[in-house]
Amino acid sequence: MKRYLTLATASLITAGFISCGESFLDVDPRATQIESNYYRNPQEVFNGLVAAYDPMGWEGKGTYGNFVSFVAGSDEAYSGGGSSSDLWYIQTLNDYRLLDPANGPQLDFWTKGFTGVTRVNTLLNVLEQNPVEGLDEAVKARYTAEAKFLRAYYYFDLVRIFENVPLITSPLSINEFYEVTQASPSDVYAQIEQDLRDAIAEQNLPDKVPAATEGGRVTKGMAIALLGKALLYQEKWGEAAQNFARVNGTPGGESTYGYRLLDNYNDIFRPDNRFHSESIHEITHTSSAASGWGNTSLVEGFIASTMFGPRSYNGPTYYSGWGGCPITPELVSLLHFDPRYKTTISDVDSLVELGLASYVPGYLNTGYFVNKFAPLQEFRNTGAGPATINYPQNYIEMRLADTYLMEAEALIEAGGDITRAAALLNAVRARVGLEPVEATLENIHLERRKELATEGHRWHDLVRTGQAATVLQSKGFVAGKNERLPIPLEELTNTKLVQNPNY
């Protein structure tokens, strides 16, 4: 969606009583004037929809609050960087003893989520309460469905990252901001489910969108998949399986919504292979905006690529990076003889040993780096704007192999169709030439670990399955505390919000 408007336009129409670079509760009264004078015609309503999409792609302001933090916080990687104090927000997840309300990536996740929620609420208020002359009813219905998906998306991330968050479903007055309290997680999930069921209803969302002009916009399959995932996180196994089945179709074939596993695993992550048949929810990044360093939360490029690159690198294939998230020896060993190894992991030390490359080893360096999102030289930005923050690779939030494995897990947990569960699991394995295995929870969890390695899912999988305290014990993870991030310190001042347990 970022291609539709310049950043300046998207920022202009924050229209939710907060400005995009500020904390959730930092009220900007001027924004009320923007709202009252905006949404006067169909184009402005569309601009408001684009603004509601925009935070989805934010990389974070200063602490890059995105999936990279959870890669570093899992057993897939270490924090990396130039030193133990570099990339400090990631260091707090590499060593959980450093994580507290004032230190960590939590403010970025909070700001991103609630900016999105606020923009959506403002847009929905306009669509539901203030008729816009010339806005076609079918278009209005689609915008409403998209907005409800977006609110569900932002709240799903907020509740699984923080657990205890305010539930806000309409624009608030300035005074009301300071009276907000946290809702129960069950109430937040209920709202997520309701928003997604509303979005899916009737024919308001398209089954497919043209990738060239609308790639990244919400489709019916995307909404159903997120509903399945929200149900899975609540352990509503049977309902989750039913929704995933609608998205997945026949294992190994093409689904009703046009999804199909790619034949070549490596092609999933190619920056020049966007919105392919395996991609369900894809977040767009581009180098064409020539983003600068003024506000790194709002750049259009994919900063994660630079995060994952080796420091001061000189050699073939890769461009220089910041040395973040060096791969753990454990994951290297697990994947070493797996067909997905070379796509997932870059063995840069082997190039050094052959005299083909050099780099500066960073903190906790292992010589192995994330390859799925590596800063490849062939895609380096050579136009305006620094190459470092202008990589054009998209991030796939959810893809078909992921939903295959989630459905298989839900079926086993629900005591459902084990034959279908096995077919789903083994379709993922067959794509990379692996032999079938029995459909057990252990095999499904292991397959998720291998198939989705370094894509940001592992930490959440460990937490939701109750394995995090054991698997991440060496990183200082404490049961009953680190399953959620702390509420940002800034959000507790002069508000009624309560800190999460044990922080």
CSV table of N, CA and C in Angstrom, one decimal, residues 81-219:
chain,number,residue,atom,x,y,z
A,81,GLY,N,25.5,-7.3,16.3
A,81,GLY,CA,25.9,-5.9,16.3
A,81,GLY,C,27.3,-5.7,16.5
A,82,GLY,N,27.7,-4.4,16.7
A,82,GLY,CA,29.1,-4.1,16.8
A,82,GLY,C,29.7,-4.4,18.2
A,83,SER,N,28.9,-4.4,19.2
A,83,SER,CA,29.4,-4.6,20.6
A,83,SER,C,28.2,-5.0,21.4
A,84,SER,N,28.5,-5.2,22.7
A,84,SER,CA,27.4,-5.6,23.6
A,84,SER,C,26.4,-4.4,23.9
A,85,SER,N,26.8,-3.2,23.5
A,85,SER,CA,25.9,-2.1,23.7
A,85,SER,C,25.3,-1.6,22.4
A,86,ASP,N,25.7,-2.2,21.3
A,86,ASP,CA,25.1,-1.8,20.0
A,86,ASP,C,23.8,-2.6,19.9
A,87,LEU,N,22.9,-2.0,19.1
A,87,LEU,CA,21.6,-2.6,18.9
A,87,LEU,C,21.0,-3.0,20.3
A,88,TRP,N,21.0,-2.0,21.2
A,88,TRP,CA,20.7,-2.3,22.6
A,88,TRP,C,19.3,-2.9,22.9
A,89,TYR,N,18.4,-2.5,22.0
A,89,TYR,CA,17.0,-3.0,22.1
A,89,TYR,C,17.0,-4.5,21.9
A,90,ILE,N,17.8,-5.0,20.9
A,90,ILE,CA,17.9,-6.4,20.7
A,90,ILE,C,18.7,-7.1,21.8
A,91,GLN,N,19.7,-6.4,22.3
A,91,GLN,CA,20.5,-7.0,23.4
A,91,GLN,C,19.6,-7.5,24.6
A,92,THR,N,18.5,-6.7,24.8
A,92,THR,CA,17.6,-7.0,25.9
A,92,THR,C,16.8,-8.3,25.7
A,93,LEU,N,16.7,-8.7,24.4
A,93,LEU,CA,16.0,-10.0,24.2
A,93,LEU,C,17.0,-11.1,24.0
A,94,ASN,N,18.2,-10.8,23.8
A,94,ASN,CA,19.3,-11.8,23.8
A,94,ASN,C,19.7,-12.2,25.2
A,95,ASP,N,19.5,-11.2,26.1
A,95,ASP,CA,19.7,-11.4,27.6
A,95,ASP,C,18.5,-10.8,28.3
A,96,TYR,N,17.6,-11.6,28.6
A,96,TYR,CA,16.3,-11.1,29.1
A,96,TYR,C,16.5,-10.4,30.5
A,97,ARG,N,17.6,-10.6,31.1
A,97,ARG,CA,17.8,-9.9,32.4
A,97,ARG,C,18.0,-8.4,32.2
A,98,LEU,N,18.3,-8.0,30.9
A,98,LEU,CA,18.4,-6.5,30.6
A,98,LEU,C,17.1,-5.9,30.2
A,99,LEU,N,16.0,-6.7,30.0
A,99,LEU,CA,14.8,-6.2,29.6
A,99,LEU,C,13.9,-5.6,30.7
A,100,ASP,N,13.6,-4.4,30.6
A,100,ASP,CA,12.8,-3.8,31.7
A,100,ASP,C,11.9,-2.7,31.0
A,101,PRO,N,11.0,-2.0,31.7
A,101,PRO,CA,10.1,-1.1,31.0
A,101,PRO,C,10.8,0.0,30.3
A,102,ALA,N,12.0,0.4,30.7
A,102,ALA,CA,12.7,1.5,30.0
A,102,ALA,C,13.7,1.0,28.9
A,103,ASN,N,13.9,-0.3,28.9
A,103,ASN,CA,14.9,-0.8,27.9
A,103,ASN,C,14.4,-2.0,27.2
A,104,GLY,N,14.3,-1.9,25.9
A,104,GLY,CA,13.8,-2.9,25.0
A,104,GLY,C,13.1,-2.4,23.8
A,105,PRO,N,12.6,-3.2,22.9
A,105,PRO,CA,12.0,-2.7,21.7
A,105,PRO,C,10.5,-2.4,21.9
A,106,GLN,N,10.0,-2.5,23.1
A,106,GLN,CA,8.5,-2.5,23.3
A,106,GLN,C,7.8,-1.2,22.9
A,107,LEU,N,8.5,0.0,23.0
A,107,LEU,CA,7.8,1.2,22.7
A,107,LEU,C,7.5,1.2,21.2
A,108,ASP,N,8.4,0.7,20.4
A,108,ASP,CA,8.1,0.7,18.9
A,108,ASP,C,6.9,-0.2,18.6
A,109,PHE,N,6.8,-1.4,19.2
A,109,PHE,CA,5.7,-2.3,19.0
A,109,PHE,C,4.4,-1.6,19.4
A,110,TRP,N,4.4,-0.9,20.6
A,110,TRP,CA,3.3,-0.3,21.1
A,110,TRP,C,2.8,0.9,20.2
A,111,THR,N,3.8,1.7,19.8
A,111,THR,CA,3.5,2.9,19.0
A,111,THR,C,2.9,2.4,17.7
A,112,LYS,N,3.5,1.5,17.1
A,112,LYS,CA,3.1,1.0,15.8
A,112,LYS,C,1.7,0.4,15.9
A,113,GLY,N,1.4,-0.4,16.9
A,113,GLY,CA,0.1,-1.0,17.0
A,113,GLY,C,-1.0,0.0,17.3
A,114,PHE,N,-0.8,0.9,18.2
A,114,PHE,CA,-1.8,1.8,18.6
A,114,PHE,C,-2.0,3.0,17.6
A,115,THR,N,-0.9,3.3,16.9
A,115,THR,CA,-1.1,4.3,15.8
A,115,THR,C,-2.0,3.7,14.7
A,116,GLY,N,-1.8,2.4,14.4
A,116,GLY,CA,-2.7,1.7,13.5
A,116,GLY,C,-4.1,1.6,13.9
A,117,VAL,N,-4.3,1.3,15.2
A,117,VAL,CA,-5.6,1.2,15.8
A,117,VAL,C,-6.3,2.5,15.7
A,118,THR,N,-5.6,3.6,16.1
A,118,THR,CA,-6.2,4.9,16.1
A,118,THR,C,-6.6,5.4,14.7
A,119,ARG,N,-5.8,5.1,13.7
A,119,ARG,CA,-6.1,5.5,12.4
A,119,ARG,C,-7.3,4.7,11.9
A,120,VAL,N,-7.4,3.5,12.2
A,120,VAL,CA,-8.5,2.6,11.8
A,120,VAL,C,-9.8,3.1,12.4
A,121,ASN,N,-9.8,3.4,13.7
A,121,ASN,CA,-11.0,3.9,14.4
A,121,ASN,C,-11.5,5.2,13.8
A,122,THR,N,-10.6,6.1,13.5
A,122,THR,CA,-11.0,7.3,12.9
A,122,THR,C,-11.7,7.1,11.5
A,123,LEU,N,-11.1,6.2,10.7
A,123,LEU,CA,-11.6,5.9,9.4
A,123,LEU,C,-13.0,5.2,9.5
A,124,LEU,N,-13.1,4.2,10.4
A,124,LEU,CA,-14.4,3.5,10.6
A,124,LEU,C,-15.5,4.5,11.1
A,125,ASN,N,-15.1,5.4,11.9
A,125,ASN,CA,-16.0,6.4,12.4
A,125,ASN,C,-16.6,7.2,11.2
A,126,VAL,N,-15.7,7.6,10.3
A,126,VAL,CA,-16.2,8.3,9.1
A,126,VAL,C,-17.1,7.5,8.2
A,127,LEU,N,-16.6,6.2,8.0
A,127,LEU,CA,-17.4,5.4,7.1
A,127,LEU,C,-18.8,5.0,7.7
A,128,GLU,N,-18.9,4.9,9.0
A,128,GLU,CA,-20.1,4.5,9.6
A,128,GLU,C,-21.0,5.6,10.1
A,129,GLN,N,-20.4,6.8,10.3
A,129,GLN,CA,-21.2,7.9,10.9
A,129,GLN,C,-21.4,9.1,10.0
A,130,ASN,N,-20.4,9.3,9.1
A,130,ASN,CA,-20.4,10.5,8.3
A,130,ASN,C,-20.5,10.2,6.8
A,131,PRO,N,-21.6,10.2,6.2
A,131,PRO,CA,-21.7,10.0,4.7
A,131,PRO,C,-20.8,10.9,3.9
A,132,VAL,N,-20.1,10.3,3.0
A,132,VAL,CA,-19.2,11.1,2.1
A,132,VAL,C,-19.9,11.1,0.7
A,133,GLU,N,-20.1,12.3,0.2
A,133,GLU,CA,-20.8,12.4,-1.1
A,133,GLU,C,-19.9,11.8,-2.2
A,134,GLY,N,-20.5,11.0,-3.0
A,134,GLY,CA,-19.8,10.4,-4.1
A,134,GLY,C,-19.1,9.1,-3.8
A,135,LEU,N,-19.1,8.6,-2.6
A,135,LEU,CA,-18.5,7.4,-2.2
A,135,LEU,C,-19.4,6.2,-2.5
A,136,ASP,N,-19.1,5.4,-3.5
A,136,ASP,CA,-19.9,4.2,-3.9
A,136,ASP,C,-20.1,3.3,-2.7
A,137,GLU,N,-21.3,2.7,-2.6
A,137,GLU,CA,-21.6,1.8,-1.5
A,137,GLU,C,-20.7,0.6,-1.5
A,138,ALA,N,-20.4,0.0,-2.6
A,138,ALA,CA,-19.6,-1.2,-2.7
A,138,ALA,C,-18.2,-0.9,-2.3
A,139,VAL,N,-17.7,0.3,-2.7
A,139,VAL,CA,-16.3,0.7,-2.3
A,139,VAL,C,-16.3,1.0,-0.8
A,140,LYS,N,-17.3,1.6,-0.3
A,140,LYS,CA,-17.4,1.8,1.2
A,140,LYS,C,-17.4,0.5,1.9
A,141,ALA,N,-18.1,-0.5,1.5
A,141,ALA,CA,-18.2,-1.8,2.1
A,141,ALA,C,-16.8,-2.4,2.1
A,142,ARG,N,-16.1,-2.3,1.0
A,142,ARG,CA,-14.7,-2.9,0.9
A,142,ARG,C,-13.8,-2.1,1.9
A,143,TYR,N,-13.8,-0.8,1.9
A,143,TYR,CA,-13.0,-0.1,2.8
A,143,TYR,C,-13.3,-0.4,4.3
A,144,THR,N,-14.5,-0.6,4.6
A,144,THR,CA,-14.9,-1.0,6.0
A,144,THR,C,-14.3,-2.3,6.3
A,145,ALA,N,-14.4,-3.3,5.4
A,145,ALA,CA,-13.9,-4.6,5.6
A,145,ALA,C,-12.4,-4.6,5.8
A,146,GLU,N,-11.7,-3.8,5.0
A,146,GLU,CA,-10.2,-3.7,5.1
A,146,GLU,C,-9.9,-3.1,6.4
A,147,ALA,N,-10.6,-2.0,6.8
A,147,ALA,CA,-10.3,-1.4,8.1
A,147,ALA,C,-10.5,-2.3,9.3
A,148,LYS,N,-11.5,-3.1,9.2
A,148,LYS,CA,-11.7,-4.1,10.3
A,148,LYS,C,-10.6,-5.2,10.4
A,149,PHE,N,-10.2,-5.6,9.2
A,149,PHE,CA,-9.0,-6.5,9.2
A,149,PHE,C,-7.8,-5.8,9.8
A,150,LEU,N,-7.6,-4.6,9.4
A,150,LEU,CA,-6.4,-3.9,10.0
A,150,LEU,C,-6.5,-3.8,11.5
A,151,ARG,N,-7.6,-3.4,12.0
A,151,ARG,CA,-7.7,-3.3,13.5
A,151,ARG,C,-7.5,-4.7,14.1
A,152,ALA,N,-8.0,-5.7,13.5
A,152,ALA,CA,-7.7,-7.1,14.1
A,152,ALA,C,-6.2,-7.4,14.0
A,153,TYR,N,-5.6,-7.0,12.9
A,153,TYR,CA,-4.2,-7.3,12.7
A,153,TYR,C,-3.4,-6.6,13.8
A,154,TYR,N,-3.6,-5.3,14.0
A,154,TYR,CA,-2.8,-4.5,15.0
A,154,TYR,C,-3.1,-5.1,16.4
A,155,TYR,N,-4.3,-5.4,16.7
A,155,TYR,CA,-4.6,-5.9,18.0
A,155,TYR,C,-4.1,-7.3,18.2
A,156,PHE,N,-4.0,-8.1,17.2
A,156,PHE,CA,-3.5,-9.4,17.4
A,156,PHE,C,-2.0,-9.3,17.8
A,157,ASP,N,-1.3,-8.4,17.1
A,157,ASP,CA,0.1,-8.3,17.5
A,157,ASP,C,0.2,-7.7,18.9
A,158,LEU,N,-0.6,-6.7,19.2
A,158,LEU,CA,-0.5,-6.1,20.5
A,158,LEU,C,-0.8,-7.1,21.7
A,159,VAL,N,-1.8,-7.9,21.5
A,159,VAL,CA,-2.2,-8.8,22.6
A,159,VAL,C,-1.2,-10.0,22.7
A,160,ARG,N,-0.6,-10.4,21.6
A,160,ARG,CA,0.3,-11.5,21.8
A,160,ARG,C,1.7,-11.0,22.2
A,161,ILE,N,2.0,-9.8,22.0
A,161,ILE,CA,3.3,-9.2,22.5
A,161,ILE,C,3.2,-8.7,23.9
A,162,PHE,N,2.1,-8.0,24.3
A,162,PHE,CA,1.9,-7.4,25.6
A,162,PHE,C,0.9,-8.1,26.5
A,163,GLU,N,0.0,-8.8,25.9
A,163,GLU,CA,-1.1,-9.5,26.6
A,163,GLU,C,-2.1,-8.6,27.2
A,164,ASN,N,-1.7,-7.6,28.0
A,164,ASN,CA,-2.6,-6.7,28.7
A,164,ASN,C,-2.6,-5.3,28.0
A,165,VAL,N,-3.6,-5.0,27.2
A,165,VAL,CA,-3.6,-3.8,26.5
A,165,VAL,C,-5.0,-3.1,26.5
A,166,PRO,N,-5.1,-1.8,26.3
A,166,PRO,CA,-6.4,-1.2,26.2
A,166,PRO,C,-7.1,-1.6,25.0
A,167,LEU,N,-8.4,-1.7,25.1
A,167,LEU,CA,-9.2,-2.1,23.9
A,167,LEU,C,-10.0,-0.8,23.5
A,168,ILE,N,-9.6,-0.2,22.4
A,168,ILE,CA,-10.2,1.0,22.0
A,168,ILE,C,-10.8,0.8,20.6
A,169,THR,N,-12.1,1.0,20.4
A,169,THR,CA,-12.8,0.7,19.2
A,169,THR,C,-13.5,2.0,18.6
A,170,SER,N,-13.2,3.1,19.1
A,170,SER,CA,-13.8,4.4,18.6
A,170,SER,C,-12.8,5.5,18.9
A,171,PRO,N,-12.9,6.6,18.2
A,171,PRO,CA,-12.0,7.7,18.5
A,171,PRO,C,-12.3,8.3,19.9
A,172,LEU,N,-11.2,8.7,20.6
A,172,LEU,CA,-11.3,9.2,21.9
A,172,LEU,C,-11.1,10.7,22.0
A,173,SER,N,-11.7,11.3,22.9
A,173,SER,CA,-11.5,12.7,23.1
A,173,SER,C,-10.1,12.8,23.9
A,174,ILE,N,-9.6,14.0,23.9
A,174,ILE,CA,-8.3,14.3,24.5
A,174,ILE,C,-8.3,13.8,26.0
A,175,ASN,N,-9.4,14.2,26.7
A,175,ASN,CA,-9.4,13.8,28.2
A,175,ASN,C,-9.5,12.3,28.3
A,176,GLU,N,-10.2,11.6,27.4
A,176,GLU,CA,-10.4,10.2,27.6
A,176,GLU,C,-9.1,9.4,27.4
A,177,PHE,N,-8.2,9.9,26.8
A,177,PHE,CA,-6.9,9.2,26.6
A,177,PHE,C,-6.3,8.8,28.0
A,178,TYR,N,-6.4,9.7,28.9
A,178,TYR,CA,-5.7,9.5,30.2
A,178,TYR,C,-6.6,8.6,31.1
A,179,GLU,N,-7.8,8.2,30.7
A,179,GLU,CA,-8.6,7.4,31.6
A,179,GLU,C,-8.7,6.0,31.1
A,180,VAL,N,-7.9,5.7,30.0
A,180,VAL,CA,-7.9,4.3,29.4
A,180,VAL,C,-7.4,3.3,30.4
A,181,THR,N,-8.0,2.1,30.5
A,181,THR,CA,-7.5,1.0,31.3
A,181,THR,C,-7.3,-0.2,30.3
A,182,GLN,N,-6.6,-1.2,30.8
A,182,GLN,CA,-6.4,-2.4,30.0
A,182,GLN,C,-7.6,-3.3,30.1
A,183,ALA,N,-7.8,-4.0,29.0
A,183,ALA,CA,-8.9,-5.0,28.9
A,183,ALA,C,-8.3,-6.4,29.1
A,184,SER,N,-9.2,-7.4,29.4
A,184,SER,CA,-8.7,-8.7,29.5
A,184,SER,C,-8.3,-9.2,28.1
A,185,PRO,N,-7.3,-10.1,28.0
A,185,PRO,CA,-6.9,-10.7,26.7
A,185,PRO,C,-8.1,-11.3,26.0
A,186,SER,N,-9.0,-12.0,26.8
A,186,SER,CA,-10.1,-12.6,26.1
A,186,SER,C,-11.1,-11.7,25.4
A,187,ASP,N,-11.2,-10.5,26.0
A,187,ASP,CA,-12.0,-9.4,25.4
A,187,ASP,C,-11.4,-8.9,24.1
A,188,VAL,N,-10.1,-8.8,24.2
A,188,VAL,CA,-9.3,-8.3,23.0
A,188,VAL,C,-9.5,-9.3,21.9
A,189,TYR,N,-9.3,-10.6,22.2
A,189,TYR,CA,-9.4,-11.7,21.2
A,189,TYR,C,-10.8,-11.7,20.6
A,190,ALA,N,-11.8,-11.5,21.5
A,190,ALA,CA,-13.2,-11.5,21.0
A,190,ALA,C,-13.4,-10.4,20.0
A,191,GLN,N,-12.8,-9.2,20.2
A,191,GLN,CA,-12.9,-8.1,19.3
A,191,GLN,C,-12.2,-8.5,18.0
A,192,ILE,N,-11.1,-9.1,18.1
A,192,ILE,CA,-10.3,-9.5,16.9
A,192,ILE,C,-11.2,-10.5,16.0
A,193,GLU,N,-11.8,-11.4,16.7
A,193,GLU,CA,-12.6,-12.4,16.0
A,193,GLU,C,-13.8,-11.7,15.3
A,194,GLN,N,-14.4,-10.8,16.1
A,194,GLN,CA,-15.6,-10.1,15.5
A,194,GLN,C,-15.2,-9.3,14.3
A,195,ASP,N,-14.1,-8.5,14.4
A,195,ASP,CA,-13.7,-7.7,13.3
A,195,ASP,C,-13.4,-8.6,12.1
A,196,LEU,N,-12.8,-9.7,12.3
A,196,LEU,CA,-12.4,-10.6,11.1
A,196,LEU,C,-13.7,-11.2,10.5
A,197,ARG,N,-14.6,-11.6,11.4
A,197,ARG,CA,-15.8,-12.2,10.9
A,197,ARG,C,-16.6,-11.2,10.1
A,198,ASP,N,-16.6,-10.0,10.6
A,198,ASP,CA,-17.3,-8.9,9.8
A,198,ASP,C,-16.6,-8.7,8.5
A,199,ALA,N,-15.3,-8.7,8.5
A,199,ALA,CA,-14.6,-8.4,7.3
A,199,ALA,C,-14.8,-9.5,6.2
A,200,ILE,N,-14.9,-10.7,6.7
A,200,ILE,CA,-15.1,-11.9,5.8
A,200,ILE,C,-16.5,-12.0,5.2
A,201,ALA,N,-17.5,-11.5,6.0
A,201,ALA,CA,-18.9,-11.6,5.6
A,201,ALA,C,-19.2,-11.1,4.2
A,202,GLU,N,-20.1,-11.7,3.6
A,202,GLU,CA,-20.6,-11.4,2.3
A,202,GLU,C,-19.5,-11.3,1.2
A,203,GLN,N,-19.5,-10.3,0.3
A,203,GLN,CA,-18.5,-10.2,-0.7
A,203,GLN,C,-17.8,-8.9,-0.7
A,204,ASN,N,-17.5,-8.4,0.5
A,204,ASN,CA,-16.9,-7.1,0.6
A,204,ASN,C,-15.4,-7.1,0.3
A,205,LEU,N,-14.8,-8.3,0.5
A,205,LEU,CA,-13.4,-8.4,0.2
A,205,LEU,C,-13.2,-9.2,-1.1
A,206,PRO,N,-12.2,-8.9,-1.9
A,206,PRO,CA,-12.0,-9.7,-3.1
A,206,PRO,C,-11.2,-11.0,-2.8
A,207,ASP,N,-11.4,-12.0,-3.6
A,207,ASP,CA,-10.6,-13.2,-3.4
A,207,ASP,C,-9.2,-13.0,-3.7
A,208,LYS,N,-8.9,-12.2,-4.8
A,208,LYS,CA,-7.6,-11.9,-5.2
A,208,LYS,C,-7.5,-10.4,-5.5
A,209,VAL,N,-6.3,-9.8,-5.6
A,209,VAL,CA,-6.1,-8.5,-6.0
A,209,VAL,C,-5.0,-8.5,-7.1
A,210,PRO,N,-5.1,-7.5,-8.0
A,210,PRO,CA,-4.0,-7.5,-9.0
A,210,PRO,C,-2.7,-7.0,-8.3
A,211,ALA,N,-1.7,-7.9,-8.4
A,211,ALA,CA,-0.4,-7.6,-7.7
A,211,ALA,C,0.2,-6.3,-8.1
A,212,ALA,N,0.2,-6.0,-9.4
A,212,ALA,CA,0.9,-4.8,-9.9
A,212,ALA,C,0.3,-3.5,-9.3
A,213,THR,N,-1.0,-3.4,-9.1
A,213,THR,CA,-1.6,-2.2,-8.6
A,213,THR,C,-2.1,-2.2,-7.2
A,214,GLU,N,-2.4,-3.4,-6.7
A,214,GLU,CA,-3.0,-3.5,-5.4
A,214,GLU,C,-2.4,-4.5,-4.5
A,215,GLY,N,-1.2,-5.0,-4.8
A,215,GLY,CA,-0.5,-6.0,-4.0
A,215,GLY,C,-0.3,-5.5,-2.6
A,216,GLY,N,-0.7,-6.3,-1.6
A,216,GLY,CA,-0.7,-6.0,-0.2
A,216,GLY,C,-2.0,-5.6,0.4
A,217,ARG,N,-3.0,-5.3,-0.4
A,217,ARG,CA,-4.3,-5.0,0.1
A,217,ARG,C,-5.0,-6.3,0.6
A,218,VAL,N,-5.9,-6.1,1.5
A,218,VAL,CA,-6.6,-7.2,2.2
A,218,VAL,C,-7.4,-8.0,1.2
A,219,THR,N,-7.3,-9.3,1.3
A,219,THR,CA,-8.2,-10.2,0.5
A,219,THR,C,-9.0,-11.1,1.5
